[in-house]
Coordinates of C-alpha atoms in Angstrom, one line a residue:
Chain I
M9 CA 148.5 273.9 -4.9
K10 CA 147.9 274.0 -8.7
R11 CA 144.5 274.8 -10.2
N12 CA 143.9 271.3 -11.6
E13 CA 144.6 269.8 -8.1
I14 CA 142.0 272.2 -6.6
E15 CA 139.5 271.2 -9.2
K16 CA 140.1 267.5 -8.7
T17 CA 139.6 267.9 -4.9
V18 CA 136.4 270.0 -5.4
M19 CA 135.0 267.4 -7.7
E20 CA 135.8 264.5 -5.3
C21 CA 134.2 266.3 -2.4
I22 CA 131.1 267.0 -4.5
Q23 CA 130.9 263.4 -5.5
R24 CA 131.3 262.3 -1.9
V25 CA 128.5 264.5 -0.7
C26 CA 126.2 263.3 -3.5
H27 CA 127.0 259.7 -2.9
E28 CA 126.4 259.9 0.8
Q29 CA 123.1 261.8 0.3
S30 CA 122.1 259.5 -2.5
I31 CA 121.8 262.4 -4.9
P32 CA 121.8 261.0 -8.4
L33 CA 124.8 262.4 -10.2
K34 CA 125.9 261.8 -13.8
T35 CA 128.8 264.1 -14.5
V36 CA 129.9 267.3 -12.7
E37 CA 130.7 270.2 -15.0
F38 CA 132.3 273.5 -14.0
H39 CA 129.2 275.5 -15.1
H40 CA 126.8 273.4 -13.0
R41 CA 125.0 275.3 -10.4
V42 CA 125.4 273.7 -7.0
V43 CA 121.8 274.0 -5.9
E44 CA 119.8 274.1 -9.1
D45 CA 121.8 271.6 -11.3
L46 CA 123.4 269.3 -8.7
G47 CA 120.5 269.3 -6.4
L48 CA 122.5 270.1 -3.2
R49 CA 120.4 271.5 -0.3
S50 CA 121.8 273.9 2.3
L51 CA 123.0 271.1 4.7
D52 CA 124.6 269.3 1.7
V53 CA 126.5 272.6 0.9
A54 CA 127.5 272.8 4.6
T55 CA 128.8 269.2 4.5
L56 CA 130.6 270.0 1.2
T57 CA 132.4 273.0 2.7
A58 CA 133.3 270.9 5.7
F59 CA 135.0 268.4 3.4
L60 CA 136.7 271.2 1.5
E61 CA 138.0 272.7 4.7
S62 CA 139.4 269.4 5.8
S63 CA 141.0 268.9 2.4
F64 CA 142.4 272.4 1.9
K65 CA 142.9 273.2 5.7
F66 CA 141.2 276.5 5.0
D67 CA 137.7 277.8 5.7
P68 CA 136.9 281.1 3.8
F69 CA 133.5 281.4 5.4
S70 CA 134.3 281.4 9.1
Q71 CA 137.2 283.8 8.4
N72 CA 134.7 286.1 6.7
L73 CA 136.6 286.0 3.5
A74 CA 133.6 284.8 1.5
S75 CA 129.9 284.5 1.9
I76 CA 128.1 281.3 0.9
T77 CA 126.0 283.4 -1.5
D78 CA 129.1 284.1 -3.5
I79 CA 129.0 280.5 -4.6
R80 CA 126.7 279.5 -7.4
T81 CA 128.6 277.2 -9.7
V82 CA 131.3 274.5 -9.3
K83 CA 133.7 277.0 -11.0
D84 CA 132.9 279.6 -8.3
I85 CA 134.0 277.0 -5.6
C86 CA 137.3 276.3 -7.5
D87 CA 137.9 280.0 -7.9
L88 CA 137.2 280.7 -4.3
Y89 CA 139.6 278.1 -2.9
E90 CA 142.3 279.0 -5.5
K91 CA 142.2 282.6 -4.4
G92 CA 142.0 281.6 -0.8
L93 CA 145.0 279.3 -1.0
K94 CA 147.0 282.0 -2.9
G95 CA 146.0 284.5 -0.1
T96 CA 144.3 286.9 -2.5
L97 CA 140.8 286.8 -1.0
K98 CA 139.6 290.1 0.5
P99 CA 137.1 290.2 3.5
A100 CA 133.5 289.8 2.3
A101 CA 131.7 293.1 2.1
T102 CA 129.1 292.3 4.7
D103 CA 128.8 295.8 6.1
D104 CA 127.3 297.2 2.9
A105 CA 124.8 294.3 2.9
N106 CA 124.0 295.0 6.6
D107 CA 123.6 298.7 5.9
A108 CA 121.2 297.9 3.0
D109 CA 119.2 295.5 5.2
S110 CA 118.9 297.9 8.1
A111 CA 117.9 300.7 5.7
R112 CA 115.2 298.4 4.2
I113 CA 113.9 297.5 7.7
K114 CA 113.9 301.2 8.7
R115 CA 111.9 302.1 5.6
K116 CA 109.4 299.3 6.3
L117 CA 108.9 300.5 9.9
A118 CA 108.5 304.0 8.8
R119 CA 105.8 303.0 6.3
R120 CA 104.0 301.0 9.1
S121 CA 104.0 303.8 11.5
A122 CA 102.9 306.3 8.9
Chain X
M271 CA 127.7 255.0 12.2
N272 CA 126.6 256.3 15.5
V273 CA 128.5 257.5 18.5
T274 CA 128.7 254.3 20.5
Q275 CA 128.6 251.6 17.8
S276 CA 132.2 252.2 17.1
K277 CA 134.4 249.9 19.2
K278 CA 137.0 252.7 19.4
P279 CA 136.8 254.9 22.5
R280 CA 134.8 258.0 21.9
V281 CA 136.6 261.3 21.3
V282 CA 134.8 263.9 23.5
V283 CA 135.5 267.6 23.8
V284 CA 134.5 269.3 27.1
S285 CA 134.9 273.0 27.4
G286 CA 135.8 274.3 30.9
G287 CA 136.7 270.9 32.3
S288 CA 139.2 272.0 35.0
R289 CA 136.8 272.5 37.9
G290 CA 133.2 272.4 39.0
L291 CA 130.7 270.5 36.9
G292 CA 133.2 270.4 34.0
K293 CA 135.7 268.6 36.2
A294 CA 133.1 266.0 37.2
I295 CA 132.1 265.5 33.5
V296 CA 135.8 264.9 32.5
A297 CA 136.3 262.4 35.3
E298 CA 133.1 260.5 34.5
L299 CA 133.9 260.3 30.8
L300 CA 137.5 259.2 31.5
A301 CA 136.0 256.5 33.7
E302 CA 133.9 255.4 30.8
G303 CA 137.0 254.9 28.7
D304 CA 136.6 258.0 26.5
I305 CA 139.3 260.1 25.1
V306 CA 138.7 263.5 26.6
Y307 CA 140.0 266.9 25.4
T308 CA 139.3 269.9 27.5
F309 CA 140.4 273.5 27.8
S310 CA 140.1 276.3 30.4
R311 CA 141.8 279.5 31.4
S312 CA 143.9 278.1 34.1
Q313 CA 145.4 274.8 35.1
T314 CA 144.0 273.2 38.3
E315 CA 145.3 270.4 40.6
F316 CA 142.8 268.2 38.9
V317 CA 144.2 268.8 35.5
T318 CA 147.8 268.4 36.7
S319 CA 147.1 265.1 38.4
L320 CA 145.3 263.8 35.2
M321 CA 148.2 264.8 33.0
A322 CA 150.7 263.0 35.3
G323 CA 148.5 260.0 36.0
P324 CA 147.5 256.8 34.1
E325 CA 144.8 258.6 32.2
S326 CA 147.3 260.9 30.5
Q327 CA 147.1 258.9 27.3
R328 CA 143.4 259.6 27.0
F329 CA 143.4 263.1 28.4
S330 CA 144.5 266.4 27.0
W331 CA 144.2 269.9 28.4
R332 CA 145.0 273.3 26.9
A333 CA 145.1 276.7 28.5
I334 CA 142.6 278.6 26.4
D335 CA 140.1 281.3 27.3
G336 CA 136.7 280.3 25.9
T337 CA 136.3 283.8 24.4
D338 CA 139.5 283.4 22.4
F339 CA 137.4 282.0 19.6
E340 CA 140.3 281.6 17.2
S341 CA 142.4 279.6 19.6
V342 CA 139.4 277.4 20.4
E343 CA 138.8 276.7 16.7
H344 CA 142.5 275.8 16.2
Y345 CA 142.4 273.5 19.2
V346 CA 139.3 271.7 17.7
N347 CA 141.1 271.4 14.3
E348 CA 144.1 269.9 16.1
I349 CA 142.0 267.4 17.9
F350 CA 140.5 266.3 14.6
E351 CA 143.9 266.1 13.0
R352 CA 145.1 263.9 15.8
E353 CA 142.1 261.7 16.3
G354 CA 140.4 261.7 12.9
R355 CA 137.0 262.3 14.5
I356 CA 135.1 264.2 17.2
D357 CA 132.2 262.0 18.5
A358 CA 130.8 264.4 21.1
L359 CA 131.0 267.9 22.5
V360 CA 130.0 269.0 26.0
N361 CA 129.6 272.7 25.9
N362 CA 130.2 273.4 29.6
A363 CA 132.3 276.5 29.9
G364 CA 130.4 279.3 31.5
I365 CA 130.6 282.1 34.0
A366 CA 128.0 283.4 36.4
I367 CA 128.0 287.1 37.2
D368 CA 125.1 288.5 39.1
G369 CA 123.8 292.0 39.5
V370 CA 120.9 294.2 39.0
L371 CA 120.8 294.9 35.2
T372 CA 120.9 298.7 35.5
L373 CA 123.9 298.5 37.8
M374 CA 125.9 295.9 35.8
R375 CA 129.1 296.8 34.1
T376 CA 128.9 296.7 30.3
E377 CA 132.1 294.6 30.4
D378 CA 130.3 292.0 32.6
I379 CA 127.4 291.8 30.2
S380 CA 129.7 291.3 27.3
S381 CA 131.7 288.6 29.1
L382 CA 128.5 286.7 29.9
L383 CA 127.3 286.8 26.4
G384 CA 130.7 286.2 24.9
L385 CA 131.6 283.0 26.9
N386 CA 128.2 281.5 27.8
L387 CA 126.6 282.1 24.4
E388 CA 128.9 283.0 21.6
G389 CA 131.7 280.8 22.9
A390 CA 129.3 277.8 23.0
I391 CA 127.9 278.5 19.6
R392 CA 131.3 278.9 18.0
L393 CA 132.6 275.8 19.6
A394 CA 129.6 273.8 18.4
R395 CA 130.2 275.2 14.9
S396 CA 133.8 274.0 15.0
C397 CA 132.9 270.5 16.1
A398 CA 129.8 270.2 13.9
K399 CA 131.9 270.6 10.8
F400 CA 133.6 267.3 11.6
M401 CA 130.5 265.6 12.8
L402 CA 128.8 266.5 9.5
Q403 CA 131.6 264.7 7.7
A404 CA 131.1 261.6 9.9
R405 CA 127.3 261.9 9.8
A406 CA 127.3 261.3 13.6
G407 CA 127.8 263.1 16.8
S408 CA 126.2 264.3 20.0
I409 CA 126.3 267.9 21.3
I410 CA 125.3 268.6 24.9
N411 CA 124.9 272.2 25.9
I412 CA 125.1 272.8 29.7
S413 CA 122.2 275.2 30.3
S414 CA 120.6 276.0 33.7
I415 CA 117.2 276.3 35.4
I416 CA 118.0 280.0 35.5
G417 CA 117.3 280.0 31.8
I418 CA 113.9 278.4 32.4
R419 CA 112.7 280.4 35.4
G420 CA 113.4 284.0 36.1
Y421 CA 115.7 284.9 39.1
S422 CA 116.3 288.5 40.2
G423 CA 119.9 289.6 39.7
L424 CA 120.5 287.0 37.1
S425 CA 118.8 288.4 34.0
V426 CA 121.8 288.4 31.7
Y427 CA 123.0 285.0 32.8
S428 CA 119.4 283.8 32.3
A429 CA 119.4 285.3 28.8
T430 CA 122.5 283.4 27.9
K431 CA 121.2 280.0 29.2
A432 CA 117.7 280.5 27.6
G433 CA 119.6 281.4 24.4
L434 CA 121.6 278.2 24.6
D435 CA 118.3 276.2 24.9
G436 CA 117.0 277.9 21.8
F437 CA 120.2 277.2 20.0
T438 CA 119.9 273.5 21.1
R439 CA 116.4 273.3 19.5
G440 CA 117.4 275.0 16.3
L441 CA 120.6 273.1 15.8
A442 CA 118.9 269.8 16.6
R443 CA 116.5 270.5 13.7
E444 CA 119.3 271.5 11.4
L445 CA 121.6 268.5 12.1
G446 CA 119.1 265.8 12.9
G447 CA 119.0 264.5 9.3
R448 CA 122.8 264.0 9.5
G449 CA 122.7 261.8 12.6
I450 CA 123.9 264.5 14.9
R451 CA 121.9 265.0 18.1
V452 CA 121.9 268.2 20.1
N453 CA 120.5 268.4 23.7
S454 CA 120.6 270.7 26.7
V455 CA 121.1 269.7 30.3
A456 CA 119.8 272.3 32.8
P457 CA 121.0 271.7 36.3
G458 CA 119.6 273.4 39.3
Y459 CA 121.8 274.7 42.1
L460 CA 124.8 272.4 42.5
E461 CA 127.4 272.0 45.3
T462 CA 130.1 273.4 43.0
D463 CA 132.5 276.2 43.1
M464 CA 129.9 278.5 41.6
S465 CA 127.3 277.9 44.4
E466 CA 129.9 278.8 47.0
K467 CA 128.9 282.4 46.4
L468 CA 125.5 281.6 48.0
N469 CA 125.1 282.8 51.6
P470 CA 123.6 280.4 54.2
D471 CA 120.2 282.0 54.0
Q472 CA 120.1 281.7 50.2
R473 CA 121.3 278.1 50.5
D474 CA 118.6 277.2 53.0
Q475 CA 115.9 278.8 50.9
I476 CA 116.9 276.8 47.9
I477 CA 116.9 273.6 49.9
R478 CA 113.4 274.4 51.3
R479 CA 112.0 275.0 47.9
T480 CA 113.5 271.8 46.4
P481 CA 111.2 268.8 46.7
M482 CA 114.2 266.5 47.0
G483 CA 115.4 268.5 50.0
R484 CA 119.0 269.2 49.0
L485 CA 121.3 270.9 46.6
G486 CA 122.4 268.9 43.5
K487 CA 125.7 267.2 43.2
S488 CA 127.8 267.0 40.1
A489 CA 127.2 263.3 39.9
D490 CA 123.4 263.9 39.7
V491 CA 124.1 265.7 36.4
T492 CA 126.9 263.6 34.9
G493 CA 124.7 260.5 34.7
A494 CA 122.3 262.4 32.4
I495 CA 125.2 263.6 30.2
K496 CA 126.6 260.1 29.9
F497 CA 123.2 258.9 28.9
L498 CA 122.6 261.7 26.3
I499 CA 126.0 261.1 24.7
S500 CA 125.4 257.3 24.5
D501 CA 123.6 255.4 21.9
E502 CA 120.9 254.7 24.5
A503 CA 119.7 258.2 23.7
R504 CA 119.8 257.7 19.9
F505 CA 116.3 259.1 19.3
I506 CA 116.5 262.0 21.8
T507 CA 117.4 265.4 20.3
G508 CA 116.4 269.0 20.7
Q509 CA 115.5 268.5 24.4
T510 CA 116.3 270.3 27.6
V511 CA 116.7 267.8 30.5
V512 CA 116.1 269.6 33.8
I513 CA 118.1 268.1 36.7
D514 CA 117.1 270.2 39.8
G515 CA 115.5 267.9 42.4
G516 CA 112.2 269.3 41.3
I517 CA 112.7 273.0 42.2
T518 CA 111.1 274.1 38.9
C519 CA 108.2 271.6 38.9

């Protein structure tokens, strides 16, 4: 699938979610932030990714190829699906994040018991 | 749109629908006119007869182990591709392995958690993606009174069912705003394949402690499931409906 087709699908899915949730929407730009600028809440983002999965027949999140925190802007979404459809996405680096989290929790517990 | 306002037959996914309670659920939903998709590890006579009978147009079965999460997800995607919607899910597949915790095999603990809890959660996730798009749906998790009351020798099974009830409440809050309802049904001891393991003394003891004076039947439970899927239950979500003849009251 070409980049412009991916962008068109992403825009249509965003517009559909906004329409269904009665989110006022003027124009969608690639630099728009999904939450801050477009006003989508977490469940709206979940609905958007469900529409995108149905359109692209590909879910990068359940396959652990991306984390929802990787997406901030409309461009990020287009980039993610473009890479995913090309097969160039690498598994999300969750282990580092988990290690960092557990280290933080351990430090906190150590401070409490001190 | 809600689950029953559509004049089309509902598309319902039932996990573990080849025997026991799952078999009764499948039969009841088919009798209601629903299109039923189910999967289980092995094919039973019940499944074979449905596939060869008049209901074969509205019934589909696939040999999938509920802990083969990838295959389950593919099956759900296939159902959506074919039907264009998933109206309801009955998360029924489960196993019961008893044993004193310290003597239980690690493998058995993993199997219980894998099928009863993770399997149910992952199947709900697969179906919820399509329900979110339709802004409608009903998910029923088959829990157990064992998850509500403690029973010696069933601590891990109990943990999976209590976990399922917690999952029901959390998911109900998460999806309620999108018209998707999530409820649990918690049967007591039923006259199914799983209760055949009880010895006569255990059986008598359960009957003595049950105000209604008998073990439950699958039909006692399927009525509640039909109701919870239906539009009659349109304002009921996040609940655990206990069907046990009063043993936990």
